[in-house]
mmCIF file with all atom_site columns, C-alpha atoms in Angstrom:
data_model
loop_
_atom_site.group_PDB
_atom_site.id
_atom_site.type_symbol
_atom_site.label_atom_id
_atom_site.label_alt_id
_atom_site.label_comp_id
_atom_site.label_asym_id
_atom_site.label_entity_id
_atom_site.label_seq_id
_atom_site.pdbx_PDB_ins_code
_atom_site.Cartn_x
_atom_site.Cartn_y
_atom_site.Cartn_z
_atom_site.occupancy
_atom_site.B_iso_or_equiv
_atom_site.pdbx_formal_charge
_atom_site.auth_seq_id
_atom_site.auth_comp_id
_atom_site.auth_asym_id
_atom_site.auth_atom_id
_atom_site.pdbx_PDB_model_num
ATOM 1  C CA . SER A 1 1  ? 0.101  -0.117  0.004   1.00 81.00 ? 1  SER A CA 1
ATOM 2  C CA . LYS A 1 2  ? 0.942  3.544   -0.322  1.00 87.00 ? 2  LYS A CA 1
ATOM 3  C CA . HIS A 1 3  ? 1.252  3.924   3.613   1.00 91.00 ? 3  HIS A CA 1
ATOM 4  C CA . MET A 1 4  ? 3.727  0.894   3.715   1.00 91.00 ? 4  MET A CA 1
ATOM 5  C CA . ARG A 1 5  ? 5.793  2.250   0.931   1.00 90.00 ? 5  ARG A CA 1
ATOM 6  C CA . GLU A 1 6  ? 5.984  5.736   2.771   1.00 92.00 ? 6  GLU A CA 1
ATOM 7  C CA . ALA A 1 7  ? 6.752  3.802   6.059   1.00 93.00 ? 7  ALA A CA 1
ATOM 8  C CA . LEU A 1 8  ? 9.559  1.764   4.564   1.00 92.00 ? 8  LEU A CA 1
ATOM 9  C CA . ALA A 1 9  ? 11.052 4.827   2.852   1.00 91.00 ? 9  ALA A CA 1
ATOM 10 C CA . THR A 1 10 ? 10.979 6.813   5.983   1.00 93.00 ? 10 THR A CA 1
ATOM 11 C CA . PHE A 1 11 ? 12.469 3.822   7.943   1.00 92.00 ? 11 PHE A CA 1
ATOM 12 C CA . GLU A 1 12 ? 15.395 3.575   5.413   1.00 90.00 ? 12 GLU A CA 1
ATOM 13 C CA . ARG A 1 13 ? 16.272 7.287   5.382   1.00 91.00 ? 13 ARG A CA 1
ATOM 14 C CA . LEU A 1 14 ? 16.147 7.540   9.218   1.00 92.00 ? 14 LEU A CA 1
ATOM 15 C CA . CYS A 1 15 ? 18.478 4.389   9.455   1.00 90.00 ? 15 CYS A CA 1
ATOM 16 C CA . ILE A 1 16 ? 20.957 5.827   6.867   1.00 90.00 ? 16 ILE A CA 1
ATOM 17 C CA . GLU A 1 17 ? 21.004 9.195   8.693   1.00 94.00 ? 17 GLU A CA 1
ATOM 18 C CA . GLY A 1 18 ? 21.682 7.529   11.977  1.00 92.00 ? 18 GLY A CA 1
ATOM 19 C CA . VAL A 1 19 ? 18.452 8.466   13.608  1.00 93.00 ? 19 VAL A CA 1
ATOM 20 C CA . VAL A 1 20 ? 17.115 4.938   13.956  1.00 90.00 ? 20 VAL A CA 1
ATOM 21 C CA . ARG A 1 21 ? 19.545 2.684   15.781  1.00 87.00 ? 21 ARG A CA 1
ATOM 22 C CA . HIS A 1 22 ? 19.317 -0.388  17.929  1.00 86.00 ? 22 HIS A CA 1
ATOM 23 C CA . ARG A 1 23 ? 21.571 -1.731  20.779  1.00 88.00 ? 23 ARG A CA 1
ATOM 24 C CA . GLY A 1 24 ? 22.649 -4.883  19.048  1.00 86.00 ? 24 GLY A CA 1
ATOM 25 C CA . ASP A 1 25 ? 19.571 -7.097  19.720  1.00 91.00 ? 25 ASP A CA 1
ATOM 26 C CA . ARG A 1 26 ? 20.325 -10.432 17.896  1.00 93.00 ? 26 ARG A CA 1
ATOM 27 C CA . ALA A 1 27 ? 16.831 -11.118 16.585  1.00 92.00 ? 27 ALA A CA 1
ATOM 28 C CA . ILE A 1 28 ? 16.412 -7.478  15.189  1.00 91.00 ? 28 ILE A CA 1
ATOM 29 C CA . ARG A 1 29 ? 19.814 -7.770  13.436  1.00 91.00 ? 29 ARG A CA 1
ATOM 30 C CA . HIS A 1 30 ? 18.698 -11.152 11.949  1.00 93.00 ? 30 HIS A CA 1
ATOM 31 C CA . HIS A 1 31 ? 15.403 -9.763  10.711  1.00 93.00 ? 31 HIS A CA 1
ATOM 32 C CA . VAL A 1 32 ? 17.070 -6.629  9.116   1.00 91.00 ? 32 VAL A CA 1
ATOM 33 C CA . MET A 1 33 ? 19.873 -8.641  7.585   1.00 91.00 ? 33 MET A CA 1
ATOM 34 C CA . GLY A 1 34 ? 17.324 -11.146 6.129   1.00 93.00 ? 34 GLY A CA 1
ATOM 35 C CA . ALA A 1 35 ? 15.300 -8.383  4.212   1.00 93.00 ? 35 ALA A CA 1
ATOM 36 C CA . ILE A 1 36 ? 16.001 -7.104  0.854   1.00 92.00 ? 36 ILE A CA 1
ATOM 37 C CA . ALA A 1 37 ? 14.677 -3.798  -0.492  1.00 89.00 ? 37 ALA A CA 1
ATOM 38 C CA . VAL A 1 38 ? 12.706 -4.035  -3.756  1.00 89.00 ? 38 VAL A CA 1
ATOM 39 C CA . ARG A 1 39 ? 12.958 -0.830  -5.715  1.00 89.00 ? 39 ARG A CA 1
ATOM 40 C CA . GLU A 1 40 ? 10.873 0.565   -8.609  1.00 87.00 ? 40 GLU A CA 1
ATOM 41 C CA . ALA A 1 41 ? 13.029 0.318   -11.794 1.00 85.00 ? 41 ALA A CA 1
ATOM 42 C CA . ASP A 1 42 ? 12.254 3.751   -13.172 1.00 86.00 ? 42 ASP A CA 1
ATOM 43 C CA . SER A 1 43 ? 12.706 5.851   -9.992  1.00 83.00 ? 43 SER A CA 1
ATOM 44 C CA . ASP A 1 44 ? 14.806 3.728   -7.550  1.00 81.00 ? 44 ASP A CA 1
ATOM 45 C CA . ARG A 1 45 ? 12.155 4.565   -4.799  1.00 83.00 ? 45 ARG A CA 1
ATOM 46 C CA . LEU A 1 46 ? 11.721 1.702   -2.305  1.00 85.00 ? 46 LEU A CA 1
ATOM 47 C CA . ARG A 1 47 ? 8.611  -0.361  -3.257  1.00 85.00 ? 47 ARG A CA 1
ATOM 48 C CA . LYS A 1 48 ? 8.488  -3.219  -0.770  1.00 88.00 ? 48 LYS A CA 1
ATOM 49 C CA . ILE A 1 49 ? 10.741 -5.496  1.198   1.00 91.00 ? 49 ILE A CA 1
ATOM 50 C CA . ARG A 1 50 ? 11.132 -9.354  0.707   1.00 93.00 ? 50 ARG A CA 1
ATOM 51 C CA . LYS A 1 51 ? 12.859 -12.203 2.370   1.00 94.00 ? 51 LYS A CA 1
ATOM 52 C CA . ARG A 1 52 ? 16.570 -12.972 1.377   1.00 92.00 ? 52 ARG A CA 1
ATOM 53 C CA . HIS A 1 53 ? 15.700 -16.634 1.894   1.00 93.00 ? 53 HIS A CA 1
ATOM 54 C CA . SER A 1 54 ? 12.184 -18.079 2.131   1.00 91.00 ? 54 SER A CA 1
ATOM 55 C CA . GLU A 1 55 ? 12.842 -19.634 5.708   1.00 92.00 ? 55 GLU A CA 1
ATOM 56 C CA . TRP A 1 56 ? 14.208 -16.373 7.234   1.00 92.00 ? 56 TRP A CA 1
ATOM 57 C CA . ARG A 1 57 ? 12.081 -14.120 9.411   1.00 93.00 ? 57 ARG A CA 1
ATOM 58 C CA . ILE A 1 58 ? 11.747 -10.364 8.559   1.00 93.00 ? 58 ILE A CA 1
ATOM 59 C CA . ASP A 1 59 ? 8.558  -9.652  10.674  1.00 92.00 ? 59 ASP A CA 1
ATOM 60 C CA . ALA A 1 60 ? 10.297 -7.006  12.776  1.00 92.00 ? 60 ALA A CA 1
ATOM 61 C CA . VAL A 1 61 ? 11.242 -4.841  9.669   1.00 93.00 ? 61 VAL A CA 1
ATOM 62 C CA . PRO A 1 62 ? 7.668  -3.802  8.565   1.00 92.00 ? 62 PRO A CA 1
ATOM 63 C CA . ALA A 1 63 ? 6.795  -3.583  12.263  1.00 94.00 ? 63 ALA A CA 1
ATOM 64 C CA . MET A 1 64 ? 9.463  -1.162  12.967  1.00 93.00 ? 64 MET A CA 1
ATOM 65 C CA . ALA A 1 65 ? 8.970  0.593   9.810   1.00 94.00 ? 65 ALA A CA 1
ATOM 66 C CA . MET A 1 66 ? 5.370  1.354   10.571  1.00 95.00 ? 66 MET A CA 1
ATOM 67 C CA . ALA A 1 67 ? 6.164  2.353   14.114  1.00 95.00 ? 67 ALA A CA 1
ATOM 68 C CA . VAL A 1 68 ? 8.770  4.735   13.124  1.00 94.00 ? 68 VAL A CA 1
ATOM 69 C CA . TRP A 1 69 ? 6.769  6.227   10.298  1.00 94.00 ? 69 TRP A CA 1
ATOM 70 C CA . ARG A 1 70 ? 3.740  6.716   12.574  1.00 94.00 ? 70 ARG A CA 1
ATOM 71 C CA . ALA A 1 71 ? 5.893  8.309   15.234  1.00 93.00 ? 71 ALA A CA 1
ATOM 72 C CA . SER A 1 72 ? 7.514  10.689  12.707  1.00 89.00 ? 72 SER A CA 1
ATOM 73 C CA . ARG A 1 73 ? 4.066  12.044  11.580  1.00 86.00 ? 73 ARG A CA 1
#
């Protein structure tokens, strides 16, 4: 959805800027490292995320993205 794309873009930007960080939690690290950004071909905008491997979990990534996006609004 549009809101999820906005949430992922905001989350990515704030992570790159160093605003969003974590304290080394192993589960969060595995979820983030297991996610791949899927970008729009024509604009390079973040469209969605997917799993690097089908058995890996990435549930924390969209949850964190939605929480950060909502808090930033």
